[in-house]
Amino acid sequence: MSDHPSQALAAFAAQLRYEDIPPAVMARAEDLMLDWFGSALAGRNGRPVQCIESFARTMGAGPGGGAEVLISRRTTTPLFAAMVNAASSHYAEQDDVHNGSVFHPATVVFPAVLAVAQANGASGRELMTAAVAGYEVGIRVGEFLGRSHYRTFHTTGTAGTVAAAAAVGRLLGLTPERMLDAFGSAGTQAAGLWEFLRDAADSKQLHTAKAASDGLMAAYLAAEGFTGARRILEGKQGMAAGMSHDADPARLTNGLGTRWATAETSFKFHASCRHTHPAADALLQVIVAEDLRPEQIAAVTAHVHQGALDVLGPVVDPRTVHQAKFSMGTVLGLIAQFRSAGLNEFDEAYADPRIVALRDKVTMALDDEVDGAYPARWIGKVTVTTTDARVLRARVDEPKGDPGNTLSRRELEDKALRLARFSAAATDDEMRAVFERIWHIGRTPVVGHFLAPGETR
Amino acid sequence: MSDHPSQALAAFAAQLRYEDIPPAVMARAEDLMLDWFGSALAGRNGRPVQCIESFARTMGAGPGGGAEVLISRRTTTPLFAAMVNAASSHYAEQDDVHNGSVFHPATVVFPAVLAVAQANGASGRELMTAAVAGYEVGIRVGEFLGRSHYRTFHTTGTAGTVAAAAAVGRLLGLTPERMLDAFGSAGTQAAGLWEFLRDAADSKQLHTAKAASDGLMAAYLAAEGFTGARRILEGKQGMAAGMSHDADPARLTNGLGTRWATAETSFKFHASCRHTHPAADALLQVIVAEDLRPEQIAAVTAHVHQGALDVLGPVVDPRTVHQAKFSMGTVLGLIAQFRSAGLNEFDEAYADPRIVALRDKVTMALDDEVDGAYPARWIGKVTVTTTDARVLRARVDEPKGDPGNTLSRRELEDKALRLARFSAAATDDEMRAVFERIWHIGRTPVVGHFLAPGETR
């Protein structure tokens, strides 16, 4: 059969085996799953998450269905478990991100595969192989769609639908041809617009909820013989034709089987939009080095890439905690005030007059070097002017959480504990039991529930 | 409040009352509902429809939920009833179409509102008011998105999501502000690409299934307080920004409350893509006038608009009944052979060597007059060359089924009976009982089930 890019990518996802994945990549995938788990719990009390859980209860089955809604510890069918867990895990802005694709893989991939694995009694290795298939596909689709796509579309919603389809398709054992069908049905459902940012609306969690559940639907339909477009990504009336001006089909198959994009994925350290992290790290560096107090700061310029201006620019006066996570001024203000921009700092202080005052001292400026390196590298550069007229500059080449500056398993556990405590979704003891299970997921014969009681059907 | 176009349209939908709708428009809405009902039954045995019904059974509730899946006579929650009925009613290519927007309203609006009306015990007037709200919104969104959108996107999938949200939102009694939220959540889910046509894939029914169920979800979420972008249609990172080059915001509010787009909607007479109908009518005219036998035809040129070339052009060798409905050659071949291109002719003869031979005598040519009038008017023009070298021309200014050349209630009933017989989804007696209920829907205190037994919860 001819091997066009969509087809090659689908065949890769369908044929990926646990043994093909280098141990270091699989270990990183376990790290990513644990990191995701904390984020899934962190969204428990978010109003948009609760709305989606309420909808899932109204429209879904009663108890039974085999898949676990982590925030409520109930079971339902995989469609609704994927939907709610995906909404929840993108709420706290603490889930992982792949820099080159500007795509958040965990929040769409793990909810979909965990739900299906639980419902179908899959093994840990099947679960993790499927997750890696989802990461590898979604990241390449995001890279393929390019920067022009990201200017208007939330790549995690669009590429994420294909990622979830690939992951679930692998778990369902789709043939390469059926996987291509799943891609077709996923790509033609792919959606998610940035317009909501301007109003601090709740769409971000809807995007991940729908990417996970729509991708899952695409894979289930393909298993039933429902066909899809064979060139949904690169075809003349496909995703790139409709939603990108700079798509590069070569990105779809870049290093398949040799380059492991999964392992390029970054953990989030600050509880804010990833576009704020490089500047936050740079500011933290200068504040620590000079031992600056907040009142010594007269002005901060964050030197950023165009994508940061596109996503963060509309947020000038954040009215919610969530919107504040997209405010460069708020993030840098929290760093200046607390030397930390975690969930608690956002929750308690985003509207504090001290933070608002600091926020209004921050401006963003497009920087040619930063923009040129993006999205492959996310360089952080700031210029701080002090009240005594000193001009201080700082830069970081790899923000905290990137592969070259990553979090240890201990740091990941600490982060997950903090996230679970923040929402009171699980006790420390429960979390430690979860950690043990995830660190040994490769030897788990049947992936069961993590927090929900046994099947109540 | 400022009255930007999205907001004005949302306010109109939220505030529309039964008494505001002229009786002639409401009578036409009843015609449209009856016409839709036949289409919903006609898709019963379609493989893609069965796949979606199977998925709905796997992921949905057991019995109960209050909403009726027409093809299987089971009840489920409104989400899944809307999903399956919308898939089914777009299968036979017999559902209605609005010319100016190139949008099929019934297949996304009626499944969504009927499901919710049944589940919530709404009255017939509430149902019909909501349906008209959905038509008026969806048609204007389709017109707004324009021709550039339709070149890559299936408007019935994209505008259809907003239409379903408007209709369900009206039925749920959303305030204008909440309706705007529903628009935001609908528009950011809007999707549907034409790429599937090239492969005769099953996506068309997925698009309508998802438009109806995603729009429904948007409205339910809005009722719970889930917020959406306030300018999802016309905003800088909204639908038009991402998916259109010629969007005109003035179309969104064109004649709200005075121009009734619902009544502009056309019924389909031939069982094929609407883009084939003008030429089919013109060919039928010349064949009847000249009493041409098929073997007298040497060549046929269909003079068409660009949209017909975009949608029908890729279909050169149809491999399925469904794909044949997008083949101008097949449609004109059936007209030449049988003087009819109905469901039975397609089913029995689309691959008949006589039809294939006629198909290969048909070419399409872009026509400036036809293209200039489109999409407001769908002019049909053909040139037929006979084997004895006569050149015959015919034109129709308004194809059969358009408002100025519409179907009577008797013709609509006959069409619905044929559709139900085709799929054996209901007996003639059952259909006649359905007709009585729809013709009196305005006096129905509670919209119940049409074919399913009473609630089995």
Short mmCIF file of N, CA and C in Angstrom, two decimals, chain A residues 48 52 82-83 86-88 90 93 103-104 107-109 150 152-162 164 189-197 201-215 322 326, chain B residues 183-190 217 221 226-229 232 237:
data_model
loop_
_atom_site.label_atom_id
_atom_site.label_comp_id
_atom_site.label_asym_id
_atom_site.label_seq_id
_atom_site.Cartn_x
_atom_site.Cartn_y
_atom_site.Cartn_z
N PRO A 48 -15.86 24.67 36.12
CA PRO A 48 -16.08 24.07 34.80
C PRO A 48 -15.99 22.55 34.83
N ILE A 52 -18.98 19.73 33.83
CA ILE A 52 -18.82 18.62 32.88
C ILE A 52 -19.13 17.30 33.59
N ALA A 82 -13.37 9.34 30.38
CA ALA A 82 -12.37 10.08 29.62
C ALA A 82 -12.70 11.56 29.60
N MET A 83 -13.97 11.87 29.39
CA MET A 83 -14.42 13.27 29.30
C MET A 83 -14.14 14.04 30.59
N ALA A 86 -10.33 14.21 31.61
CA ALA A 86 -9.58 15.13 30.74
C ALA A 86 -9.89 16.58 31.08
N ALA A 87 -11.14 16.87 31.41
CA ALA A 87 -11.48 18.23 31.84
C ALA A 87 -10.71 18.56 33.12
N SER A 88 -10.72 17.63 34.03
CA SER A 88 -10.12 17.88 35.34
C SER A 88 -8.61 18.08 35.26
N HIS A 90 -6.74 19.33 33.04
CA HIS A 90 -6.23 20.54 32.39
C HIS A 90 -6.64 21.80 33.16
N GLU A 93 -3.60 23.89 35.21
CA GLU A 93 -2.46 24.34 34.40
C GLU A 93 -1.15 23.78 34.94
N PHE A 103 1.78 21.45 22.65
CA PHE A 103 0.68 20.50 22.82
C PHE A 103 0.82 19.87 24.20
N HIS A 104 -0.30 19.74 24.88
CA HIS A 104 -0.32 19.13 26.22
C HIS A 104 -0.79 17.69 26.08
N THR A 107 -3.07 15.33 29.28
CA THR A 107 -4.47 15.61 29.62
C THR A 107 -5.47 15.06 28.62
N VAL A 108 -5.02 14.72 27.42
CA VAL A 108 -5.92 14.08 26.46
C VAL A 108 -5.63 12.60 26.30
N VAL A 109 -4.36 12.20 26.47
CA VAL A 109 -4.00 10.80 26.22
C VAL A 109 -4.34 9.91 27.41
N TYR A 150 -1.69 27.31 15.65
CA TYR A 150 -1.75 27.63 17.07
C TYR A 150 -2.21 29.07 17.31
N THR A 152 -4.76 30.50 16.18
CA THR A 152 -6.22 30.54 16.32
C THR A 152 -6.77 29.32 17.06
N PHE A 153 -6.09 28.21 16.89
CA PHE A 153 -6.61 26.94 17.44
C PHE A 153 -5.78 26.46 18.63
N HIS A 154 -6.48 25.89 19.59
CA HIS A 154 -5.87 25.27 20.76
C HIS A 154 -5.43 23.86 20.33
N THR A 155 -4.14 23.74 20.06
CA THR A 155 -3.60 22.51 19.48
C THR A 155 -3.93 21.29 20.34
N THR A 156 -4.01 21.48 21.64
CA THR A 156 -4.35 20.36 22.52
C THR A 156 -5.76 19.84 22.24
N GLY A 157 -6.63 20.73 21.79
CA GLY A 157 -7.96 20.28 21.39
C GLY A 157 -7.96 19.58 20.04
N THR A 158 -7.20 20.11 19.10
CA THR A 158 -7.25 19.58 17.72
C THR A 158 -6.35 18.36 17.57
N ALA A 159 -5.04 18.55 17.71
CA ALA A 159 -4.11 17.42 17.64
C ALA A 159 -4.46 16.40 18.72
N GLY A 160 -4.99 16.90 19.83
CA GLY A 160 -5.33 16.02 20.94
C GLY A 160 -6.39 14.99 20.59
N THR A 161 -7.30 15.36 19.70
CA THR A 161 -8.33 14.40 19.30
C THR A 161 -7.70 13.23 18.55
N VAL A 162 -6.73 13.53 17.70
CA VAL A 162 -6.04 12.47 16.96
C VAL A 162 -5.16 11.65 17.92
N ALA A 164 -5.71 11.04 21.10
CA ALA A 164 -6.56 10.15 21.88
C ALA A 164 -7.04 8.98 21.03
N GLN A 189 -13.38 15.63 13.55
CA GLN A 189 -14.04 16.18 14.75
C GLN A 189 -13.17 17.21 15.46
N ALA A 190 -11.94 17.38 15.02
CA ALA A 190 -10.96 18.17 15.77
C ALA A 190 -11.38 19.64 15.82
N ALA A 191 -11.35 20.22 17.02
CA ALA A 191 -11.82 21.59 17.19
C ALA A 191 -11.20 22.19 18.44
N GLY A 192 -11.37 23.49 18.59
CA GLY A 192 -10.90 24.20 19.77
C GLY A 192 -10.29 25.54 19.40
N LEU A 193 -10.97 26.63 19.74
CA LEU A 193 -10.56 27.99 19.35
C LEU A 193 -10.11 28.77 20.58
N TRP A 194 -9.12 29.64 20.38
CA TRP A 194 -8.59 30.45 21.49
C TRP A 194 -9.50 31.60 21.88
N GLU A 195 -10.55 31.86 21.14
CA GLU A 195 -11.37 33.04 21.40
C GLU A 195 -11.80 33.16 22.88
N PHE A 196 -11.97 32.05 23.54
CA PHE A 196 -12.45 32.06 24.93
C PHE A 196 -11.51 32.80 25.89
N LEU A 197 -10.23 32.87 25.53
CA LEU A 197 -9.26 33.51 26.44
C LEU A 197 -9.63 34.96 26.74
N ALA A 201 -13.38 32.58 29.61
CA ALA A 201 -14.45 31.58 29.60
C ALA A 201 -13.87 30.19 29.87
N ASP A 202 -14.79 29.24 30.01
CA ASP A 202 -14.41 27.92 30.53
C ASP A 202 -13.99 26.90 29.46
N SER A 203 -13.76 27.35 28.24
CA SER A 203 -13.62 26.41 27.12
C SER A 203 -12.40 25.50 27.19
N LYS A 204 -11.38 25.90 27.92
CA LYS A 204 -10.14 25.12 27.87
C LYS A 204 -10.40 23.69 28.33
N GLN A 205 -11.17 23.53 29.39
CA GLN A 205 -11.46 22.19 29.88
C GLN A 205 -12.43 21.45 28.96
N LEU A 206 -13.27 22.21 28.28
CA LEU A 206 -14.14 21.58 27.28
C LEU A 206 -13.30 21.01 26.14
N HIS A 207 -12.27 21.74 25.75
CA HIS A 207 -11.41 21.26 24.66
C HIS A 207 -10.75 19.93 24.99
N THR A 208 -10.20 19.83 26.20
CA THR A 208 -9.54 18.57 26.53
C THR A 208 -10.56 17.46 26.75
N ALA A 209 -11.68 17.80 27.39
CA ALA A 209 -12.73 16.79 27.59
C ALA A 209 -13.18 16.21 26.26
N LYS A 210 -13.37 17.10 25.29
CA LYS A 210 -13.87 16.64 23.99
C LYS A 210 -12.78 15.98 23.18
N ALA A 211 -11.56 16.43 23.27
CA ALA A 211 -10.48 15.76 22.52
C ALA A 211 -10.37 14.32 22.98
N ALA A 212 -10.38 14.10 24.28
CA ALA A 212 -10.24 12.74 24.81
C ALA A 212 -11.45 11.89 24.43
N SER A 213 -12.65 12.42 24.60
CA SER A 213 -13.83 11.59 24.36
C SER A 213 -14.13 11.46 22.87
N ASP A 214 -13.88 12.49 22.09
CA ASP A 214 -14.09 12.39 20.65
C ASP A 214 -13.06 11.45 20.01
N GLY A 215 -11.83 11.53 20.46
CA GLY A 215 -10.81 10.62 19.94
C GLY A 215 -11.15 9.17 20.30
N HIS A 322 -8.17 31.32 36.95
CA HIS A 322 -7.74 30.64 35.73
C HIS A 322 -7.19 31.63 34.72
N PHE A 326 -2.89 33.07 32.67
CA PHE A 326 -2.54 33.52 31.33
C PHE A 326 -2.11 34.97 31.32
N PHE B 183 -23.52 29.35 22.73
CA PHE B 183 -22.90 29.59 21.41
C PHE B 183 -21.38 29.42 21.52
N GLY B 184 -20.81 29.97 22.57
CA GLY B 184 -19.35 29.88 22.73
C GLY B 184 -18.88 28.44 22.84
N SER B 185 -19.59 27.66 23.65
CA SER B 185 -19.19 26.26 23.80
C SER B 185 -19.48 25.45 22.55
N ALA B 186 -20.49 25.83 21.81
CA ALA B 186 -20.80 25.13 20.56
C ALA B 186 -19.77 25.48 19.49
N GLY B 187 -19.51 26.76 19.33
CA GLY B 187 -18.61 27.18 18.26
C GLY B 187 -17.20 26.66 18.43
N THR B 188 -16.78 26.51 19.66
CA THR B 188 -15.41 26.03 19.90
C THR B 188 -15.31 24.51 19.74
N GLN B 189 -16.44 23.84 19.57
CA GLN B 189 -16.46 22.41 19.24
C GLN B 189 -16.74 22.16 17.76
N ALA B 190 -17.05 23.21 17.01
CA ALA B 190 -17.55 23.04 15.64
C ALA B 190 -16.48 22.45 14.73
N MET B 217 -24.80 19.40 24.14
CA MET B 217 -23.91 19.48 25.30
C MET B 217 -23.62 20.94 25.65
N LEU B 221 -24.43 22.52 29.26
CA LEU B 221 -23.36 23.11 30.07
C LEU B 221 -23.68 24.56 30.42
N PHE B 226 -21.63 27.02 32.81
CA PHE B 226 -20.36 26.88 32.09
C PHE B 226 -20.28 27.98 31.05
N THR B 227 -19.25 28.80 31.08
CA THR B 227 -19.21 29.96 30.22
C THR B 227 -18.47 29.68 28.90
N GLY B 228 -18.76 30.50 27.91
CA GLY B 228 -18.14 30.37 26.60
C GLY B 228 -17.69 31.72 26.09
N ALA B 229 -16.91 31.70 25.02
CA ALA B 229 -16.46 32.94 24.41
C ALA B 229 -17.67 33.76 23.97
N ILE B 232 -17.67 34.06 19.71
CA ILE B 232 -17.11 32.85 19.11
C ILE B 232 -17.26 32.87 17.59
N GLN B 237 -10.16 35.30 17.36
CA GLN B 237 -9.71 33.91 17.36
C GLN B 237 -10.92 32.99 17.39
#
